[in-house]
Amino acid sequence: MSKSNGGPIDILLVEDNPGDVRLTQEAFKEGQIRNDLHVVRNGEAALDFLYQRGEYEDAPRPNLVLLDLNLPKVSGMEVLDEIKDDASLRRIPIIILTGSKAEEDIIRGYELQSNAYLTKPVDPDEFIELVRSFEEFWFTLVHLPPSREYQ
């Protein structure tokens, strides 16, 4: 599956851990879905990417965001809150992909309208399998909203 214009799915990965970035890139590279994985390393950069500010002026509107919670500068929860509070961004599905299993984080993530909450496995093979399962579900079975805005 790819976007209706035939192009790849644009995914924004908001992750500060280089190892998790590498594993996610590897999993998506070996997957069946054409995608462009864009990576930012902190919450402030995520918001700049989404609002196409500064060095991200020409950034595409992502079809989906994978969001870690424990980020420098602006936390993942703050990023999620801002996205879902903005009419021009709130339709973008946000998947929390984090190491936290804390019940309060899970509850807060859903209160702020995340579309799913996934906990990163410690084992690298299990992590790759999680990303592949996620990819199959979100890009094969789910119909994502168009990345362009409607008036």
Coordinates of N, CA, C and O in Angstrom, one line a residue:
M1 N 0.8 -1.2 0.0 CA 0.0 0.0 0.0 C 0.9 1.2 0.0 O 1.9 1.3 0.7
S2 N 0.5 2.2 -0.7 CA 1.2 3.5 -0.7 C 0.1 4.6 -0.8 O -1.1 4.3 -1.0
K3 N 0.6 5.8 -0.8 CA -0.4 6.9 -0.9 C -1.1 6.9 -2.2 O -0.6 6.3 -3.2
S4 N -2.3 7.5 -2.3 CA -3.1 7.5 -3.5 C -2.4 8.0 -4.7 O -2.7 7.7 -5.8
N5 N -1.4 8.9 -4.5 CA -0.7 9.4 -5.7 C 0.5 8.5 -6.1 O 1.3 8.8 -7.0
G6 N 0.5 7.3 -5.5 CA 1.6 6.4 -5.9 C 2.9 6.5 -5.1 O 3.8 5.7 -5.3
G7 N 3.0 7.5 -4.3 CA 4.3 7.8 -3.6 C 4.3 7.0 -2.3 O 3.3 6.3 -1.9
P8 N 5.5 7.0 -1.7 CA 5.6 6.2 -0.5 C 4.9 6.9 0.7 O 4.5 8.1 0.6
I9 N 4.6 6.2 1.7 CA 4.0 6.7 3.0 C 5.1 7.5 3.7 O 6.2 7.0 3.9
D10 N 4.8 8.7 4.1 CA 5.7 9.5 4.9 C 5.5 9.3 6.4 O 4.4 9.5 6.9
I11 N 6.5 8.8 7.1 CA 6.5 8.5 8.5 C 7.5 9.5 9.2 O 8.6 9.6 8.8
L12 N 7.0 10.1 10.2 CA 7.9 10.9 11.1 C 8.2 10.1 12.3 O 7.3 9.8 13.1
L13 N 9.5 9.8 12.5 CA 10.0 9.1 13.7 C 10.6 10.1 14.6 O 11.5 10.8 14.3
V14 N 10.0 10.3 15.8 CA 10.5 11.2 16.8 C 11.2 10.4 17.9 O 10.5 9.8 18.8
E15 N 12.5 10.3 17.8 CA 13.3 9.4 18.7 C 14.7 9.9 18.9 O 15.4 10.2 18.0
D16 N 15.1 9.9 20.2 CA 16.4 10.4 20.5 C 17.5 9.3 20.7 O 18.7 9.6 20.7
N17 N 17.0 8.1 20.8 CA 18.0 7.0 21.0 C 18.5 6.5 19.6 O 17.7 5.9 18.8
P18 N 19.8 6.6 19.3 CA 20.3 6.2 18.0 C 20.1 4.7 17.7 O 19.9 4.3 16.6
G19 N 20.2 3.9 18.7 CA 20.0 2.4 18.5 C 18.5 2.1 18.1 O 18.3 1.3 17.2
D20 N 17.6 2.8 18.7 CA 16.2 2.6 18.4 C 15.9 3.2 17.0 O 15.1 2.6 16.2
V21 N 16.5 4.3 16.6 CA 16.4 4.8 15.3 C 16.9 3.8 14.3 O 16.2 3.5 13.3
R22 N 18.1 3.2 14.5 CA 18.7 2.3 13.6 C 17.8 1.0 13.4 O 17.5 0.6 12.3
L23 N 17.3 0.5 14.5 CA 16.4 -0.7 14.5 C 15.1 -0.4 13.7 O 14.6 -1.2 12.9
T24 N 14.6 0.8 13.9 CA 13.3 1.2 13.2 C 13.6 1.3 11.7 O 12.8 0.8 10.9
Q25 N 14.7 2.0 11.4 CA 15.1 2.1 10.0 C 15.2 0.7 9.3 O 14.8 0.5 8.2
E26 N 15.9 -0.2 10.0 CA 16.2 -1.5 9.5 C 14.8 -2.2 9.3 O 14.6 -2.9 8.2
A27 N 14.0 -2.2 10.2 CA 12.7 -2.9 10.1 C 11.9 -2.3 9.0 O 11.3 -3.1 8.2
F28 N 11.8 -1.0 8.8 CA 11.0 -0.4 7.7 C 11.7 -0.7 6.4 O 11.0 -0.9 5.3
K29 N 13.0 -0.7 6.3 CA 13.7 -1.0 5.1 C 13.4 -2.4 4.5 O 13.3 -2.6 3.3
E30 N 13.3 -3.3 5.4 CA 13.0 -4.7 5.0 C 11.6 -5.0 4.9 O 11.2 -6.1 4.4
G31 N 10.7 -4.0 5.2 CA 9.3 -4.2 5.1 C 8.7 -4.2 3.7 O 9.5 -4.0 2.7
Q32 N 7.5 -4.5 3.6 CA 6.8 -4.6 2.3 C 6.2 -3.2 1.8 O 5.8 -3.1 0.6
I33 N 6.2 -2.2 2.7 CA 5.5 -1.0 2.4 C 6.6 0.1 2.0 O 7.5 0.3 2.7
R34 N 6.3 0.7 0.8 CA 7.2 1.8 0.4 C 7.0 3.0 1.4 O 5.8 3.4 1.6
N35 N 8.1 3.5 2.0 CA 7.9 4.5 2.9 C 9.2 5.4 2.9 O 10.2 5.0 2.5
D36 N 8.9 6.7 3.3 CA 10.0 7.6 3.6 C 10.0 7.9 5.1 O 9.0 8.4 5.6
L37 N 11.0 7.4 5.8 CA 11.1 7.6 7.2 C 12.0 8.8 7.5 O 13.1 8.9 7.2
H38 N 11.3 9.8 8.1 CA 12.0 11.0 8.4 C 12.2 11.0 9.9 O 11.3 10.6 10.7
V39 N 13.4 11.3 10.4 CA 13.8 11.2 11.8 C 14.2 12.6 12.4 O 15.0 13.3 11.8
V40 N 13.6 12.9 13.5 CA 14.0 14.0 14.3 C 14.3 13.5 15.7 O 13.8 12.5 16.1
R41 N 15.2 14.2 16.4 CA 15.8 13.7 17.7 C 15.3 14.3 18.9 O 15.7 13.9 20.0
N42 N 14.3 15.3 18.8 CA 13.8 15.9 20.0 C 12.4 16.5 19.7 O 12.0 16.6 18.5
G43 N 11.6 16.8 20.7 CA 10.3 17.3 20.5 C 10.2 18.6 19.8 O 9.3 18.9 19.1
E44 N 11.2 19.5 20.1 CA 11.2 20.8 19.4 C 11.3 20.6 17.9 O 10.6 21.2 17.1
A45 N 12.2 19.7 17.5 CA 12.4 19.5 16.1 C 11.2 18.8 15.4 O 10.8 19.1 14.3
A46 N 10.5 18.0 16.2 CA 9.2 17.4 15.7 C 8.2 18.4 15.4 O 7.6 18.4 14.3
L47 N 8.1 19.4 16.3 CA 7.1 20.5 16.0 C 7.6 21.3 14.8 O 6.7 21.7 14.0
D48 N 8.9 21.6 14.7 CA 9.4 22.4 13.6 C 9.1 21.6 12.3 O 8.7 22.2 11.3
F49 N 9.3 20.3 12.3 CA 9.0 19.5 11.1 C 7.5 19.5 10.7 O 7.2 19.8 9.6
L50 N 6.6 19.4 11.7 CA 5.2 19.4 11.5 C 4.7 20.7 11.0 O 3.8 20.8 10.2
Y51 N 5.3 21.8 11.5 CA 4.8 23.1 11.1 C 5.7 23.7 10.0 O 5.5 24.8 9.6
Q52 N 6.6 22.9 9.5 CA 7.5 23.2 8.4 C 8.2 24.6 8.6 O 8.2 25.5 7.8
R53 N 8.9 24.6 9.8 CA 9.6 25.8 10.2 C 11.1 25.5 10.1 O 11.6 24.4 10.2
G54 N 11.9 26.6 9.9 CA 13.4 26.5 9.9 C 13.9 25.5 8.8 O 13.5 25.5 7.7
E55 N 14.8 24.6 9.3 CA 15.4 23.7 8.3 C 14.4 22.7 7.7 O 14.7 21.9 6.8
Y56 N 13.2 22.6 8.3 CA 12.1 21.7 7.8 C 11.1 22.4 7.0 O 10.0 21.9 6.8
E57 N 11.4 23.5 6.4 CA 10.5 24.3 5.6 C 9.9 23.5 4.5 O 8.7 23.7 4.1
D58 N 10.6 22.6 3.9 CA 10.1 21.8 2.8 C 9.7 20.4 3.2 O 9.6 19.5 2.3
A59 N 9.6 20.2 4.5 CA 9.2 18.8 5.0 C 7.8 18.5 4.5 O 6.9 19.3 4.5
P60 N 7.6 17.2 4.2 CA 6.3 16.7 3.8 C 5.4 16.6 5.0 O 5.9 16.4 6.2
R61 N 4.1 16.7 4.8 CA 3.2 16.4 5.9 C 3.2 14.9 6.1 O 2.8 14.2 5.2
P62 N 3.6 14.4 7.3 CA 3.6 12.9 7.5 C 2.2 12.3 7.5 O 1.2 12.9 7.9
N63 N 2.2 11.1 7.0 CA 0.9 10.3 7.1 C 0.7 9.7 8.5 O -0.4 9.3 8.8
L64 N 1.8 9.6 9.2 CA 1.8 9.0 10.5 C 3.0 9.4 11.3 O 4.1 9.6 10.7
V65 N 2.9 9.5 12.6 CA 4.0 9.9 13.5 C 4.2 8.8 14.5 O 3.3 8.4 15.2
L66 N 5.5 8.4 14.6 CA 5.9 7.4 15.7 C 6.6 8.3 16.7 O 7.6 8.9 16.4
L67 N 6.1 8.4 18.0 CA 6.5 9.3 19.0 C 7.0 8.7 20.2 O 6.3 8.0 20.9
D68 N 8.3 8.9 20.6 CA 8.8 8.5 21.9 C 8.3 9.6 22.9 O 8.0 10.7 22.5
L69 N 8.2 9.2 24.2 CA 7.8 10.1 25.2 C 9.0 10.8 25.8 O 8.8 12.0 26.1
N70 N 10.1 10.2 26.1 CA 11.2 10.7 26.8 C 12.1 11.4 25.8 O 13.1 10.8 25.3
L71 N 11.8 12.7 25.6 CA 12.6 13.4 24.6 C 13.2 14.7 25.2 O 12.7 15.3 26.1
P72 N 14.4 15.1 24.6 CA 14.9 16.4 25.1 C 14.1 17.5 24.5 O 13.4 17.4 23.6
K73 N 14.3 18.7 25.2 CA 13.7 20.0 24.8 C 12.2 20.0 25.1 O 11.7 20.8 25.9
V74 N 11.4 19.3 24.3 CA 10.0 19.2 24.5 C 9.6 17.8 24.6 O 10.0 17.0 23.7
S75 N 8.8 17.4 25.6 CA 8.5 16.0 25.9 C 7.5 15.5 24.8 O 6.8 16.2 24.2
G76 N 7.5 14.2 24.7 CA 6.6 13.5 23.8 C 5.1 13.9 24.1 O 4.3 14.1 23.2
M77 N 4.8 13.9 25.4 CA 3.4 14.3 25.7 C 3.1 15.7 25.3 O 2.0 16.0 24.9
E78 N 4.0 16.6 25.5 CA 3.8 18.0 25.0 C 3.6 18.1 23.5 O 2.8 18.8 23.0
V79 N 4.4 17.3 22.8 CA 4.3 17.2 21.3 C 2.9 16.7 21.0 O 2.2 17.3 20.1
L80 N 2.5 15.6 21.6 CA 1.2 15.0 21.3 C 0.1 16.0 21.6 O -0.9 16.2 20.8
D81 N 0.1 16.7 22.8 CA -0.9 17.6 23.1 C -1.0 18.8 22.1 O -2.1 19.1 21.7
E82 N 0.2 19.3 21.6 CA 0.1 20.4 20.7 C -0.4 19.9 19.3 O -1.2 20.6 18.7
I83 N -0.1 18.7 18.9 CA -0.6 18.2 17.6 C -2.1 18.0 17.7 O -2.8 18.5 16.8
K84 N -2.6 17.4 18.7 CA -4.0 17.1 18.8 C -4.8 18.4 19.1 O -6.0 18.4 19.0
D85 N -4.2 19.5 19.6 CA -4.8 20.7 19.8 C -4.9 21.6 18.6 O -5.5 22.6 18.6
D86 N -4.2 21.2 17.5 CA -4.1 22.0 16.3 C -5.0 21.4 15.2 O -4.8 20.3 14.8
A87 N -6.0 22.1 14.8 CA -6.9 21.6 13.8 C -6.2 21.2 12.5 O -6.7 20.3 11.8
S88 N -5.1 21.8 12.1 CA -4.4 21.5 10.9 C -3.6 20.2 11.0 O -3.2 19.6 10.0
L89 N -3.3 19.7 12.3 CA -2.5 18.6 12.5 C -3.2 17.4 13.1 O -2.7 16.2 13.0
R90 N -4.3 17.6 13.8 CA -4.9 16.6 14.7 C -5.3 15.3 14.0 O -5.5 14.3 14.6
R91 N -5.5 15.4 12.7 CA -5.9 14.2 11.9 C -4.8 13.2 11.7 O -5.0 12.0 11.4
I92 N -3.5 13.6 11.9 CA -2.4 12.8 11.7 C -2.4 11.7 12.8 O -2.4 12.1 14.0
P93 N -2.4 10.4 12.4 CA -2.3 9.4 13.5 C -1.0 9.5 14.2 O 0.1 9.6 13.6
I94 N -1.0 9.4 15.6 CA 0.1 9.5 16.4 C 0.2 8.2 17.2 O -0.7 7.8 17.9
I95 N 1.3 7.4 17.0 CA 1.6 6.2 17.7 C 2.7 6.4 18.6 O 3.8 6.8 18.2
I96 N 2.4 6.2 19.9 CA 3.4 6.4 20.9 C 4.2 5.1 20.9 O 3.7 4.0 21.0
L97 N 5.5 5.2 20.7 CA 6.5 4.1 20.7 C 7.6 4.4 21.7 O 8.5 5.2 21.5
T98 N 7.4 3.8 22.9 CA 8.3 4.3 24.0 C 8.7 3.1 24.9 O 8.1 2.0 24.8
G99 N 9.6 3.3 25.8 CA 10.1 2.3 26.7 C 9.2 2.3 28.0 O 9.3 1.3 28.7
S100 N 8.4 3.3 28.2 CA 7.6 3.4 29.4 C 6.4 2.4 29.4 O 5.6 2.4 28.5
K101 N 6.3 1.7 30.5 CA 5.1 0.8 30.7 C 4.3 1.4 31.8 O 3.3 0.8 32.3
A102 N 4.6 2.6 32.2 CA 3.9 3.2 33.4 C 2.4 3.5 33.0 O 2.1 4.1 32.0
E103 N 1.6 3.0 33.9 CA 0.1 3.2 33.7 C -0.3 4.6 33.5 O -1.1 4.9 32.6
E104 N 0.4 5.6 34.2 CA 0.0 7.0 34.1 C 0.4 7.5 32.7 O -0.3 8.3 32.1
D105 N 1.5 7.0 32.1 CA 1.9 7.4 30.8 C 0.9 6.9 29.7 O 0.5 7.6 28.8
I106 N 0.5 5.6 29.9 CA -0.5 5.0 29.0 C -1.8 5.8 29.0 O -2.4 6.2 28.0
I107 N -2.3 6.0 30.3 CA -3.6 6.8 30.4 C -3.5 8.2 29.8 O -4.3 8.6 29.1
R108 N -2.4 8.9 30.1 CA -2.2 10.2 29.6 C -2.1 10.2 28.1 O -2.7 11.1 27.4
G109 N -1.4 9.3 27.5 CA -1.3 9.2 26.1 C -2.6 9.1 25.4 O -2.9 9.8 24.4
Y110 N -3.5 8.2 25.9 CA -4.8 8.1 25.3 C -5.7 9.3 25.7 O -6.5 9.7 24.8
E111 N -5.5 9.9 26.8 CA -6.3 11.1 27.1 C -6.0 12.2 26.1 O -6.8 13.0 25.8
L112 N -4.7 12.3 25.7 CA -4.3 13.3 24.7 C -4.5 12.8 23.3 O -4.0 13.4 22.3
Q113 N -5.3 11.7 23.1 CA -5.8 11.3 21.8 C -4.7 10.6 20.9 O -4.8 10.7 19.7
S114 N -3.7 9.9 21.5 CA -2.8 9.1 20.7 C -3.7 8.0 20.1 O -4.7 7.6 20.6
N115 N -3.3 7.5 19.0 CA -4.0 6.4 18.3 C -3.6 5.0 18.7 O -4.4 4.1 18.6
A116 N -2.4 4.9 19.3 CA -2.0 3.6 19.9 C -0.8 3.9 20.8 O -0.1 4.9 20.7
Y117 N -0.6 3.0 21.7 CA 0.5 3.1 22.7 C 1.3 1.7 22.6 O 0.7 0.7 23.0
L118 N 2.5 1.8 22.1 CA 3.3 0.6 22.0 C 4.6 0.7 22.9 O 5.2 1.8 22.9
T119 N 4.9 -0.4 23.6 CA 6.1 -0.4 24.5 C 7.2 -1.1 23.7 O 7.0 -2.2 23.2
K120 N 8.3 -0.4 23.7 CA 9.5 -1.0 22.9 C 10.0 -2.2 23.7 O 10.4 -2.1 24.9
P121 N 10.2 -3.3 23.0 CA 10.9 -4.5 23.7 C 12.3 -4.2 23.8 O 12.9 -3.4 23.0
V122 N 13.0 -4.8 24.8 CA 14.4 -4.6 25.0 C 15.2 -5.4 24.0 O 16.2 -4.9 23.4
D123 N 14.8 -6.6 23.6 CA 15.4 -7.4 22.7 C 15.3 -6.8 21.2 O 14.2 -6.5 20.8
P124 N 16.5 -6.7 20.5 CA 16.5 -6.0 19.2 C 15.6 -6.8 18.2 O 14.9 -6.2 17.4
D125 N 15.6 -8.1 18.2 CA 14.8 -8.9 17.3 C 13.3 -8.7 17.6 O 12.5 -8.6 16.6
E126 N 12.9 -8.6 18.9 CA 11.5 -8.4 19.2 C 11.1 -7.0 18.8 O 10.0 -6.7 18.4
F127 N 12.1 -6.0 18.9 CA 11.8 -4.6 18.5 C 11.5 -4.6 17.0 O 10.5 -4.0 16.6
I128 N 12.3 -5.2 16.2 CA 12.1 -5.3 14.8 C 10.8 -6.0 14.4 O 10.0 -5.5 13.6
E129 N 10.4 -7.0 15.1 CA 9.2 -7.7 14.9 C 8.0 -6.8 15.3 O 7.0 -6.8 14.6
L130 N 8.1 -6.0 16.3 CA 7.1 -5.1 16.7 C 6.8 -4.1 15.6 O 5.7 -3.8 15.2
V131 N 7.9 -3.5 15.1 CA 7.8 -2.5 14.0 C 7.2 -3.2 12.8 O 6.3 -2.6 12.1
R132 N 7.5 -4.4 12.4 CA 7.0 -5.0 11.3 C 5.5 -5.3 11.5 O 4.7 -5.2 10.5
S133 N 5.1 -5.7 12.7 CA 3.7 -6.0 13.0 C 2.9 -4.6 12.9 O 1.8 -4.6 12.3
F134 N 3.5 -3.6 13.4 CA 2.9 -2.3 13.3 C 2.7 -1.9 11.9 O 1.7 -1.4 11.5
E135 N 3.8 -2.1 11.1 CA 3.7 -1.7 9.7 C 2.6 -2.4 8.9 O 1.8 -1.8 8.2
E136 N 2.5 -3.7 9.2 CA 1.5 -4.5 8.5 C 0.1 -4.0 8.9 O -0.8 -3.8 8.0
F137 N -0.2 -3.7 10.1 CA -1.5 -3.3 10.6 C -1.8 -1.9 10.0 O -2.8 -1.7 9.4
W138 N -0.9 -0.9 10.3 CA -1.2 0.5 10.0 C -1.1 0.8 8.5 O -1.8 1.8 8.0
F139 N -0.4 0.1 7.7 CA -0.2 0.4 6.3 C -0.9 -0.6 5.4 O -0.9 -0.4 4.2
T140 N -1.4 -1.7 5.9 CA -2.1 -2.6 5.1 C -3.6 -2.7 5.4 O -4.4 -2.6 4.5
L141 N -3.9 -2.7 6.6 CA -5.3 -2.8 7.0 C -6.0 -1.5 7.3 O -7.2 -1.3 7.0
V142 N -5.3 -0.5 7.8 CA -5.9 0.8 8.2 C -5.9 1.8 7.0 O -4.9 1.8 6.3
H143 N -6.9 2.5 6.9 CA -7.0 3.6 5.9 C -6.5 4.9 6.6 O -7.2 5.4 7.5
L144 N -5.4 5.4 6.2 CA -4.9 6.6 6.8 C -5.5 7.8 6.2 O -5.9 7.8 5.0
P145 N -5.7 8.9 6.9 CA -6.2 10.1 6.3 C -5.3 10.7 5.3 O -4.0 10.5 5.4
P146 N -5.8 11.4 4.3 CA -4.9 12.1 3.4 C -3.9 13.0 4.0 O -4.3 13.6 5.1
S147 N -2.7 13.2 3.5 CA -1.8 14.1 4.2 C -2.0 15.5 3.8 O -1.6 16.4 4.6
R148 N -2.8 15.8 2.8 CA -3.1 17.2 2.5 C -4.3 17.6 3.3 O -5.1 16.8 3.7
E149 N -4.4 18.9 3.4 CA -5.5 19.5 4.2 C -6.7 19.7 3.3 O -6.6 20.0 2.1
Y150 N -7.9 19.6 3.8 CA -9.1 20.0 3.1 C -9.7 21.2 3.7 O -9.6 21.4 4.9
Q151 N -10.3 22.0 2.9 CA -10.9 23.3 3.4 C -12.3 23.1 3.9 O -13.0 22.3 3.5

